[in-house]
Structure formats: structure tokens, C-alpha cells
CSV table of C-alpha atoms in Angstrom, one decimal:
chain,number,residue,atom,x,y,z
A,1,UNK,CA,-4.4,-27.3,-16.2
A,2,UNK,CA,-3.8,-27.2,-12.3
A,3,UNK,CA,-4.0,-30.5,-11.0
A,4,UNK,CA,-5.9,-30.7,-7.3
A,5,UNK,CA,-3.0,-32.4,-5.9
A,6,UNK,CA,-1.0,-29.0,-6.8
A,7,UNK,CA,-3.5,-26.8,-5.4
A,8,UNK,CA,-3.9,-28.9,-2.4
A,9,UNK,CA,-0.1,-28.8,-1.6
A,10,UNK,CA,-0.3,-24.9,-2.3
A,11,UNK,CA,-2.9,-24.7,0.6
A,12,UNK,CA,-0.9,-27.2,2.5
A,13,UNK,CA,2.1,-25.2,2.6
A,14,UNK,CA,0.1,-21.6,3.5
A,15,UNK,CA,-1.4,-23.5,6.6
A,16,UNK,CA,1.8,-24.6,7.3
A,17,UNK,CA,3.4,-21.6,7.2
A,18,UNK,CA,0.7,-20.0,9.7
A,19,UNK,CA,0.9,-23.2,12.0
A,20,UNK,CA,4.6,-21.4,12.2
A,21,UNK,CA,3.1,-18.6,14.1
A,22,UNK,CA,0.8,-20.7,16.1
A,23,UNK,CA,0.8,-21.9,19.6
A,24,UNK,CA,1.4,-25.9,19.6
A,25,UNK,CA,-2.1,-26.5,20.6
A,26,UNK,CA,-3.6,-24.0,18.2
A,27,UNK,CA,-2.1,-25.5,15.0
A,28,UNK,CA,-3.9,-26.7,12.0
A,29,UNK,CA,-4.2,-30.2,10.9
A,30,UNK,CA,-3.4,-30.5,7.2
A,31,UNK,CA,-6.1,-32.6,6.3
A,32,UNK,CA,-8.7,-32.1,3.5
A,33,UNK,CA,-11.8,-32.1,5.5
A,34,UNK,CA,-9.8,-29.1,7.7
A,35,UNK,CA,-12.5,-26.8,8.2
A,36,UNK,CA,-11.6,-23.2,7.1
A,37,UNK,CA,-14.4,-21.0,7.6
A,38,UNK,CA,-17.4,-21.2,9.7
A,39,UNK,CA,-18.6,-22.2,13.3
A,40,UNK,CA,-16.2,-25.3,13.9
A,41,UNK,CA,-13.6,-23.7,11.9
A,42,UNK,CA,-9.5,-24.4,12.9
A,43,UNK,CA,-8.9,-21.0,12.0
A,44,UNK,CA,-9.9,-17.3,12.9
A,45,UNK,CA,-10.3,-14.7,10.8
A,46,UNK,CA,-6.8,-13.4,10.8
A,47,UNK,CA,-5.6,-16.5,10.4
A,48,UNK,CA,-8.1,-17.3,7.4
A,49,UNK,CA,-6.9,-13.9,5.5
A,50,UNK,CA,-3.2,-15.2,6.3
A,51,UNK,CA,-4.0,-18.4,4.1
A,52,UNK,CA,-6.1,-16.8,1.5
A,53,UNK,CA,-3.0,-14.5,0.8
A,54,UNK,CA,-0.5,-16.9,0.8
A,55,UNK,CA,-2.7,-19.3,-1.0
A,56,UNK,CA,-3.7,-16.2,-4.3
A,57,UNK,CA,-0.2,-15.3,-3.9
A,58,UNK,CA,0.9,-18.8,-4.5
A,59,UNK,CA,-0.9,-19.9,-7.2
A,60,UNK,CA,-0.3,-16.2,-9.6
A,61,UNK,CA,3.7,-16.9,-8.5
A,62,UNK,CA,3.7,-20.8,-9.7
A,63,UNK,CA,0.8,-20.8,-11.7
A,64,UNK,CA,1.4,-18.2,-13.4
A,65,UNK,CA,-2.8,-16.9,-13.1
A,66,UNK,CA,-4.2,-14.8,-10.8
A,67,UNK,CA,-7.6,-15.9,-8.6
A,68,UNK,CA,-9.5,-14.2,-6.2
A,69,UNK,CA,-10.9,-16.5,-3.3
A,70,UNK,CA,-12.6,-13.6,-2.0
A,71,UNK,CA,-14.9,-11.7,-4.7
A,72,UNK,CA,-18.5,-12.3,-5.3
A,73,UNK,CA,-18.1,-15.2,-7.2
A,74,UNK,CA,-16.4,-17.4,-4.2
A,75,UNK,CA,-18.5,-15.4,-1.6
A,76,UNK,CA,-21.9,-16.7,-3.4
A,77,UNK,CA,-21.1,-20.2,-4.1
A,78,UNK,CA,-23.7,-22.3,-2.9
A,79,UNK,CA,-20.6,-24.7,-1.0
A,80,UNK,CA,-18.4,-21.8,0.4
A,81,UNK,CA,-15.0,-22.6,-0.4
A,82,UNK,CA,-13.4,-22.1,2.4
A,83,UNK,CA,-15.7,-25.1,4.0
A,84,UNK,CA,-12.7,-27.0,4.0
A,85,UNK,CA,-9.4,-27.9,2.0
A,86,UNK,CA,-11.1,-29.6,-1.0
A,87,UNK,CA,-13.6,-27.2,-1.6
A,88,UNK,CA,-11.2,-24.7,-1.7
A,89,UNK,CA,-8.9,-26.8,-3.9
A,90,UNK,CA,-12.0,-27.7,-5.8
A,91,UNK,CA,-13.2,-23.6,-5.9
A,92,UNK,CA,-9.3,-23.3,-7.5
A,93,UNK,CA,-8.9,-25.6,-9.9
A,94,UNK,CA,-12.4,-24.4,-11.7
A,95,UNK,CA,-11.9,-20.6,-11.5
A,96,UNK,CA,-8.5,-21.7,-12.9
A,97,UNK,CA,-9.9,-24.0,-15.8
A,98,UNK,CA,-12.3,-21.1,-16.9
A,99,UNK,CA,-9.7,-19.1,-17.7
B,1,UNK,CA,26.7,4.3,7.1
B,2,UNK,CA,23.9,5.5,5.0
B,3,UNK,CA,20.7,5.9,6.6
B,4,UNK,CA,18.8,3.4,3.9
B,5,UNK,CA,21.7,0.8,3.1
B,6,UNK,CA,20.3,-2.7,1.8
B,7,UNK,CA,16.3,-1.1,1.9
B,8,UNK,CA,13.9,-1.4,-0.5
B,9,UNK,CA,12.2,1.6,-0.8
B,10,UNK,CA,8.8,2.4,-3.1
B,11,UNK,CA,8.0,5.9,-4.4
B,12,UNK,CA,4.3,6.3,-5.7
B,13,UNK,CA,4.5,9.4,-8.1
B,14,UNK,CA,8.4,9.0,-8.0
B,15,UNK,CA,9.5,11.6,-11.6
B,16,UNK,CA,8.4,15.1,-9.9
B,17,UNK,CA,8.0,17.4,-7.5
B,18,UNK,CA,8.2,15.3,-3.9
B,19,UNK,CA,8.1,12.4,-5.5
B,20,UNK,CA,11.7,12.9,-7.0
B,21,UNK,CA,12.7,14.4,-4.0
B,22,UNK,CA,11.9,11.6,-1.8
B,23,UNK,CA,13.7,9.3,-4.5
B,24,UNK,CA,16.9,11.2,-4.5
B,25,UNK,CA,16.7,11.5,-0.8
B,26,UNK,CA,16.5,7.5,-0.4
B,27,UNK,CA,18.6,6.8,-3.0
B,28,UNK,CA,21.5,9.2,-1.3
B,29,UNK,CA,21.1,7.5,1.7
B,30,UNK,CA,21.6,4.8,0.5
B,31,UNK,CA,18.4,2.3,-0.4
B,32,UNK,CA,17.2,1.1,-4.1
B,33,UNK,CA,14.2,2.6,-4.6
B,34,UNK,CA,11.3,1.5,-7.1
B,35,UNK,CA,9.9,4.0,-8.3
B,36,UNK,CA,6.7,4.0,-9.7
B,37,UNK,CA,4.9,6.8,-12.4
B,38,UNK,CA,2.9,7.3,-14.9
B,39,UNK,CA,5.2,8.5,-17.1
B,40,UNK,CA,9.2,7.8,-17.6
B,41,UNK,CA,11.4,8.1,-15.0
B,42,UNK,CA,12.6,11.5,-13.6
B,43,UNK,CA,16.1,10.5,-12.3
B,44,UNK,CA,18.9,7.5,-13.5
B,45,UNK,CA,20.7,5.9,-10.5
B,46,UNK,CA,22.4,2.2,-10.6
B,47,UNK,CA,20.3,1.5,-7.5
B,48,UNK,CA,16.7,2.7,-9.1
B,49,UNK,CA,14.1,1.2,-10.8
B,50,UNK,CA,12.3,2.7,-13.0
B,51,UNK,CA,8.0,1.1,-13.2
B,52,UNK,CA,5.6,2.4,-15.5
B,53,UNK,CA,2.4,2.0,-14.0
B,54,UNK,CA,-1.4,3.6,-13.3
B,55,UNK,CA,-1.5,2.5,-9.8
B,56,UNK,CA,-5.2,3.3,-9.5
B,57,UNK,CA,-5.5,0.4,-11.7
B,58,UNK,CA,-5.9,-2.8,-9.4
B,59,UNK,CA,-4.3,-5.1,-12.1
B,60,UNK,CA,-1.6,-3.3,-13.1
B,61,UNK,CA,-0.9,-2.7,-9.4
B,62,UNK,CA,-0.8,-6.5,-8.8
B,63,UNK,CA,1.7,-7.2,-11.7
B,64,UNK,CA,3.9,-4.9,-10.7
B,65,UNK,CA,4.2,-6.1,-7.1
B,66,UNK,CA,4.1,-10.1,-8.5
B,67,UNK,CA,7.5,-8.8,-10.7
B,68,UNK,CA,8.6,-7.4,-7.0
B,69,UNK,CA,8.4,-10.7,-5.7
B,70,UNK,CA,10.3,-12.4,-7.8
B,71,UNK,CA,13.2,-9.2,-7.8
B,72,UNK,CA,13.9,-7.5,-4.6
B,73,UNK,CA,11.5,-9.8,-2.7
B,74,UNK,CA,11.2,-7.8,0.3
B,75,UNK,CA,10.0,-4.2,0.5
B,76,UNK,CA,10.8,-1.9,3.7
B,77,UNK,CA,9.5,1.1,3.3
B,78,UNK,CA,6.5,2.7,1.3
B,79,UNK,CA,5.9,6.2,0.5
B,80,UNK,CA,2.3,6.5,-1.0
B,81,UNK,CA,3.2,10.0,-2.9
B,82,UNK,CA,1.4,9.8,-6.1
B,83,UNK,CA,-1.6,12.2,-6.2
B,84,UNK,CA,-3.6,14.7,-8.9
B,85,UNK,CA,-4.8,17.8,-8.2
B,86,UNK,CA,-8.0,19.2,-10.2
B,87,UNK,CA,-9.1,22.7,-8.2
B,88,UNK,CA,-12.2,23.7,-9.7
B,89,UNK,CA,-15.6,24.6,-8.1
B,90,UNK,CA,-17.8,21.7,-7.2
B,91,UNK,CA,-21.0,22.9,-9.2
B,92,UNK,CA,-18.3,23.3,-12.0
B,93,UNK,CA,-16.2,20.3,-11.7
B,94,UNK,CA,-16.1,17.3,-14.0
B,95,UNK,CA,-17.6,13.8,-13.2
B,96,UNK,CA,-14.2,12.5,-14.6
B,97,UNK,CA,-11.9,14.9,-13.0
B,98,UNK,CA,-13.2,13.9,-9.5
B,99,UNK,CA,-13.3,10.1,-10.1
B,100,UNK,CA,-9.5,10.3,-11.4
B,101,UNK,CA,-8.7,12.2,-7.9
B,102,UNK,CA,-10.8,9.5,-5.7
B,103,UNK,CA,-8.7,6.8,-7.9
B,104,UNK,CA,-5.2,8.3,-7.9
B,105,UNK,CA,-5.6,10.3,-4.5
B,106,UNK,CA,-7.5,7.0,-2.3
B,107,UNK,CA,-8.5,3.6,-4.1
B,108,UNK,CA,-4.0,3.9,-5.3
B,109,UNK,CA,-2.5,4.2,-2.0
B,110,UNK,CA,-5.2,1.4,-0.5
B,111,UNK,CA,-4.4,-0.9,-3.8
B,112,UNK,CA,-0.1,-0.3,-3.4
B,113,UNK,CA,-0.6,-1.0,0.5
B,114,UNK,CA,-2.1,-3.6,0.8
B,115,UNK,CA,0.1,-5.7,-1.8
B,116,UNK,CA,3.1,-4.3,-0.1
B,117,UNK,CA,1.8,-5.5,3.3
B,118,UNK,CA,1.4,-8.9,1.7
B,119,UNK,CA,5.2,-8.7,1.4
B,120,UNK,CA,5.8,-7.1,4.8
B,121,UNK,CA,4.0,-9.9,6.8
B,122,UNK,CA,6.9,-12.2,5.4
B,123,UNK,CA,9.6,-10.0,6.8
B,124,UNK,CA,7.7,-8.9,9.6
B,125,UNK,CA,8.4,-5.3,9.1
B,126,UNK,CA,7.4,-2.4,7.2
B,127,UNK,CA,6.8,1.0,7.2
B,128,UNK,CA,3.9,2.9,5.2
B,129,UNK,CA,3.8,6.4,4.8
B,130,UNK,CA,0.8,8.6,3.1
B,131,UNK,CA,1.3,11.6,1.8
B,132,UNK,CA,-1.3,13.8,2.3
B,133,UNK,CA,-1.8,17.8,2.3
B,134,UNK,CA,-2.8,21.1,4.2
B,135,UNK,CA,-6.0,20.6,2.3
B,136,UNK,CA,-7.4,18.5,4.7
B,137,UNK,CA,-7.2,21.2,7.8
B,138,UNK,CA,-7.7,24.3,5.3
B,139,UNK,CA,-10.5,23.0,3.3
B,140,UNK,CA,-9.9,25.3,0.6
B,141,UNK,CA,-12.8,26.4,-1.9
B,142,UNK,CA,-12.3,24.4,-5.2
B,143,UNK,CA,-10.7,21.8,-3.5
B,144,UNK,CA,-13.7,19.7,-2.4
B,145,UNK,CA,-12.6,16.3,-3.6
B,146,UNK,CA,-8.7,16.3,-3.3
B,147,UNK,CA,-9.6,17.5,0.1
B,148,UNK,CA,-11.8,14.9,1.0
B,149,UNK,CA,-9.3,12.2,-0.5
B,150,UNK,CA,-7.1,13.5,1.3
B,151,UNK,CA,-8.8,13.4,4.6
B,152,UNK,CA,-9.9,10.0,3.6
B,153,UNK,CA,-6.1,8.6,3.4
B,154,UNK,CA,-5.5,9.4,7.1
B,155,UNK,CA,-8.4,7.6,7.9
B,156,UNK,CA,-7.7,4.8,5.1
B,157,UNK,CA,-4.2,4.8,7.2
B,158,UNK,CA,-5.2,4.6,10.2
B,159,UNK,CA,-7.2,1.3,9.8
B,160,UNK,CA,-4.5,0.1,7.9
B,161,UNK,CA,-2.0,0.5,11.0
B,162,UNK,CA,-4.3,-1.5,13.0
B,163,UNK,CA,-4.9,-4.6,10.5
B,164,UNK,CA,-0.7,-4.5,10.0
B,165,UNK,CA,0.4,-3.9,13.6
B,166,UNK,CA,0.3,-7.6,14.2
B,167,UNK,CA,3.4,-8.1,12.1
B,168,UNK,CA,5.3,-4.9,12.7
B,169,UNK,CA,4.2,-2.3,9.8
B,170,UNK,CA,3.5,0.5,10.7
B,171,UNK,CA,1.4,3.0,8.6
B,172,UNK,CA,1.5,7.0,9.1
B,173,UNK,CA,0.8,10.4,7.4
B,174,UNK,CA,2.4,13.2,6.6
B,175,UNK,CA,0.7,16.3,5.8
B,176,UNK,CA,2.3,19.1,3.6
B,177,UNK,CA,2.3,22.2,3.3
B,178,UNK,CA,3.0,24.3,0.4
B,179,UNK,CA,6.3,23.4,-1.5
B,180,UNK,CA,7.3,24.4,-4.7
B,181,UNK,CA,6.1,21.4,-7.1
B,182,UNK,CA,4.5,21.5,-11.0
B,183,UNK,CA,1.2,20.7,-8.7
B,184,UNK,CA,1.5,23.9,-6.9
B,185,UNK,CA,1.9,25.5,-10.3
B,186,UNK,CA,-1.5,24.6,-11.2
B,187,UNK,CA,-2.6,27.0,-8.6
B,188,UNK,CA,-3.0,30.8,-8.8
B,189,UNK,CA,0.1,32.1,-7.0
B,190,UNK,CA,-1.3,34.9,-5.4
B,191,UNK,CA,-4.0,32.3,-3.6
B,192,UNK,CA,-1.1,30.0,-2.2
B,193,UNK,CA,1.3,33.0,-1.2
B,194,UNK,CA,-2.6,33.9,0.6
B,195,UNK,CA,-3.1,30.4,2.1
B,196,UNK,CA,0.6,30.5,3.5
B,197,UNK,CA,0.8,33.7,5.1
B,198,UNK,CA,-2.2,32.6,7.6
B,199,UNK,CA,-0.2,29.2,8.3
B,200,UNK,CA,0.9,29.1,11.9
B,201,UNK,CA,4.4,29.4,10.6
B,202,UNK,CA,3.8,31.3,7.4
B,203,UNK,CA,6.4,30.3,5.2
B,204,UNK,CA,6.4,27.9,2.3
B,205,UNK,CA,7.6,24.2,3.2
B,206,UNK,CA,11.3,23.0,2.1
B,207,UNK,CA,13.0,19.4,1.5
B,208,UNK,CA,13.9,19.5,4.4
B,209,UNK,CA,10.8,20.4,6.4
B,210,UNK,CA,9.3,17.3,4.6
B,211,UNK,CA,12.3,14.7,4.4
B,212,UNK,CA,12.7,14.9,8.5
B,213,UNK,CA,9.5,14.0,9.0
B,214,UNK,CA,9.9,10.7,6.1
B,215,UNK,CA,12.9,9.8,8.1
B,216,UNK,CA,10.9,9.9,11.5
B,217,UNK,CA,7.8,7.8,10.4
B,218,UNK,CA,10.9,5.8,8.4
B,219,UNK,CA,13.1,5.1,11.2
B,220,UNK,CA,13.6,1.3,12.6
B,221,UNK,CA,13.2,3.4,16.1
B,222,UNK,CA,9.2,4.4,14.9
B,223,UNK,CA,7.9,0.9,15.4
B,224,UNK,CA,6.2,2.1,18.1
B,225,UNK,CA,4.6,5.1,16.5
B,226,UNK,CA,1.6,4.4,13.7
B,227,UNK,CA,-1.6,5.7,12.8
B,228,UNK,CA,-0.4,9.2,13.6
B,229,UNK,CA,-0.8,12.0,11.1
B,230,UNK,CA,1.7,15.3,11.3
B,231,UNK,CA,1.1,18.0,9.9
B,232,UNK,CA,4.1,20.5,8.9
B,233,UNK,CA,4.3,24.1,9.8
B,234,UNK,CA,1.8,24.0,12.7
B,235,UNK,CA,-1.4,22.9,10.8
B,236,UNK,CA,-3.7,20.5,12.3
């Protein structure tokens, strides 16, 4: 099983590969109360599809299982995912124990 | 130097008619080209490969494309070719027979773009080209649903080009005209030699017609030209 630590560096490293394309002041802190989604998120939404690809992308390539962060199951959560870093860790490793 | 030298090209319905000619064409000039089918492959070439696959299934799609990211890695050009044709009238028509034509003519090309975009975005280039058909302008009788599909890609294509323009892929479509293909054969020959003769140019489309254009929308010049649709021998 996926250990949060893993999925945590796998978001990690998406938002670090966007913070590549971003302005200094507009950069993402890796941090795992970094808000994702929502009014005081660091991202927009271009920038939130970014890390949603790199992140399912990720996780099928190391993984070796597929998850989708963005069908009804994640978009009727009663904690969005995407709240911050560890919910969307936390969103990962349980779609990924479920099998 | 070859045209396509050191590209990575993807053919969608790449064993017949223009799908094999757009492989041969890439492949002469130069690029490896994936080519994807149904069935086996329709030409043997030490830069081709050769993937089985129903793109208008989304899972199969995906493992295809996370075996491309592990092989070539970067894709640079996509030709979304694949397509099936079922001309019948609509108060005749199979259920089945249009959904296959909304899933191989439509939901495919959406599915195969937007994993290849995926691997665009890292390279920061790409070019995406639909394939789409007279159909659209002509609006034959019989050919309600390919038609629509049809008309649907250019607009499917056209959003496309604006969601991938930030990081350089551009995303066009071609739209043919007759052309001598097993698809064509379907069709009753008097009909198309009909169809043709009332084209503005009222001759049938050749390779050529059809490979100038793929080299246009191809080009590392075109970055500046997407979400256009041409149309061959003076439909629109």
C-alpha cells in the first residue's frame, strides 16, 4: 500500500514543477495545509489541472494504479480533496487502498 | 534532411485507406510513427510501431499512452484519423451503429488528445490534427450521425486549441474530400461520382491533395495557425 509520505512527495514534486512556470511571487509553498482549491486557494484553475495531471500521471507511472482526482467520487466528498495537500494525499491513499 | 527526422508521430486508424497513407508518408520523411488500429498492422517499418487498441475505449486509451511514456516519451504530432462510417437512413439506422460512430468518430479523438496533450505540456509543443470529411458542408442523406460527429470534431478541436495554446499545441482540421479508401467502398459509386461532380473542383481527392495540407497544419512554422478547419477541393 501507498504510504502518505509517497503520495505527499508525488504532489510535492507536481507543485514544484508548476512553481517552474511561475512568477517568483506567484509560487506555491509546499506545505500540507497549501490550499488547492477554493476561495483562498495558491493556485488557479489552470494551474490546479496542471497538478491534478502531473499528480494521476504520477501515481499510474510509480504506482503502478490509476486514480481519478476528478470523477464523481472526489467531486462529492464531503472534504474536497483538493482542500489542501493532505486531503488530497489523504483522498489518494484511500481510493488507492480500495483497490 | 527528412521532413519528420527524430518525431514521434501517432496515426489513429493507421492499417487502411488514409490512415496508411499518412503512416507511410511520416515514416518516408523520416519520423517513427505509432500507429494505432483495431486490427494488425497494415505496413512493417524498423521505425513503426504497431498498437492494438479500441481507442473509443477510455482505458485502453490510457494504457496505451502510459506504455508511451515510458517508450518514446515525447509525442509531436497527432493525427486523429480513425473513424467508421455506417450510411443508412436515420428512421432506419441502428441504436448501436450510431453510438459506435459517436465513440469512434468523437468521444476517440477527445480521449487520444487529451492524453497526448498531457505529454505535449512537458515538451511544450505539439501539433493535433482531426480528420474530418466533406460530410460536414454536404450534409448528405444517410449520413446524419457521421455528419454530425464530424461537425462536432471541428468544434471538439477548436476548444481544444484554446485549452493547449498556453503550452504551444496547436490543434486543427482537415476536411476531406472523396479519396479512394475501403470507407468509400461502402458507398454506392454512382452517389460519390454524383457528390463529386458538384464539388467546387469536381474531381476526387489524391495523397497529395491531403498530405500537403498534414504537412501545413504539421509544420514547426504553423505554431501560429490553430483552431482552423480547411477543407480540400473548395468545400466549406
Amino acid at each position: 500500500m501507498a504510504s502518505q509520505a509517497a503520495v505527499i512527495e508525488i504532489i510535492y514534486r507536481a507543485l514544484r514543477s508548476l512553481n517552474e512556470e511561475l512568477e517568483e511571487d506567484k509560487r506555491v509553498a509546499l506545505a500540507p495545509d497549501t490550499r488547492l482549491f477554493g476561495p483562498d486557494a495558491s493556485l488557479d484553475s489552470l494551474s490546479l489541472v496542471s497538478v491534478i495531471v502531473d499528480v494521476e500521471t504520477a501515481v499510474a507511472d510509480e504506482l503502478g494504479r490509476s486514480v481519478s482526482l476528478t470523477d464523481d467520487t472526489a467531486m462529492t466528498q464531503e472534504v474536497s480533496p483538493f482542500s489542501n495537500v493532505t486531503t488530497l494525499a489523504d483522498y489518494i491513499v484511500k481510493q488507492l487502498a480500495q483497490g | 534532411m527528412a521532413k519528420y527526422a527524430g518525431r514521434n508521430v501517432i496515426v489513429t486508424g493507421s492499417s487502411r485507406g488514409v490512415g496508411d497513407l499518412l503512416t507511410r508518408h511520416f515514416l518516408d520523411e523520416g519520423a517513427t510513427v505509432i500507429g494505432v488500429a483495431r486490427g494488425p498492422a497494415g505496413c512493417e517499418h524498423e521505425r513503426y510501431r504497431h498498437h492494438q487498441a479500441d481507442i473509443a475505449d477510455p482505458a485502453e486509451v490510457q494504457k496505451l499512452f502510459a506504455l508511451l511514456r515510458t517508450t518514446v516519451k515525447t509525442i509531436d504530432i497527432v493525427v486523429n484519423n480513425a473513424a467508421v462510417l455506417t450510411s443508412q437512413y436515420a428512421m432506419i439506422m441502428p441504436a448501436g451503429a450510431a453510438q459506435a460512430m459517436v465513440n469512434l468518430n468523437l468521444l476517440a479523438p477527445f480521449l487520444v488528445a487529451r492524453e497526448a496533450a498531457k505529454l505535449m505540456r512537458k515538451s511544450k509543443s505539439g501539433r493535433i490534427i482531426n480528420i474530418s470529411s466533406m460530410a460536414v458542408s454536404l450534409e448528405p442523406e444517410g449520413d446524419s450521425v457521421y455528419a454530425a460527429c464530424k461537425a462536432g470534431l471541428t468544434t471538439l478541436s477548436n476548444v481544444l486549441a484554446k485549452e493547449f495554446a498556453s503550452f504551444n499545441v496547436t490543434c486543427n482540421t482537415l476536411g476531406i474530400t472523396a479519396i479512394e479508401t475501403d470507407m468509400l467502398k461502402q458507398l454506392p459509386r454512382d452517389k460519390i461520382d454524383a457528390v463529386v461532380a458538384r464539388l467546387p473542383i469536381p474531381r476526387y481527392a489524391t495523397a497529395d491533395d491531403i498530405l500537403n495540407v498534414i504537412d501545413f497544419f504539421a509544420s514547426e512554422r504553423s505554431g501560429y495557425v490553430t483552431a482552423q478547419t480547411i477543407y480540400l477541393g473548395g468545400v466549406h
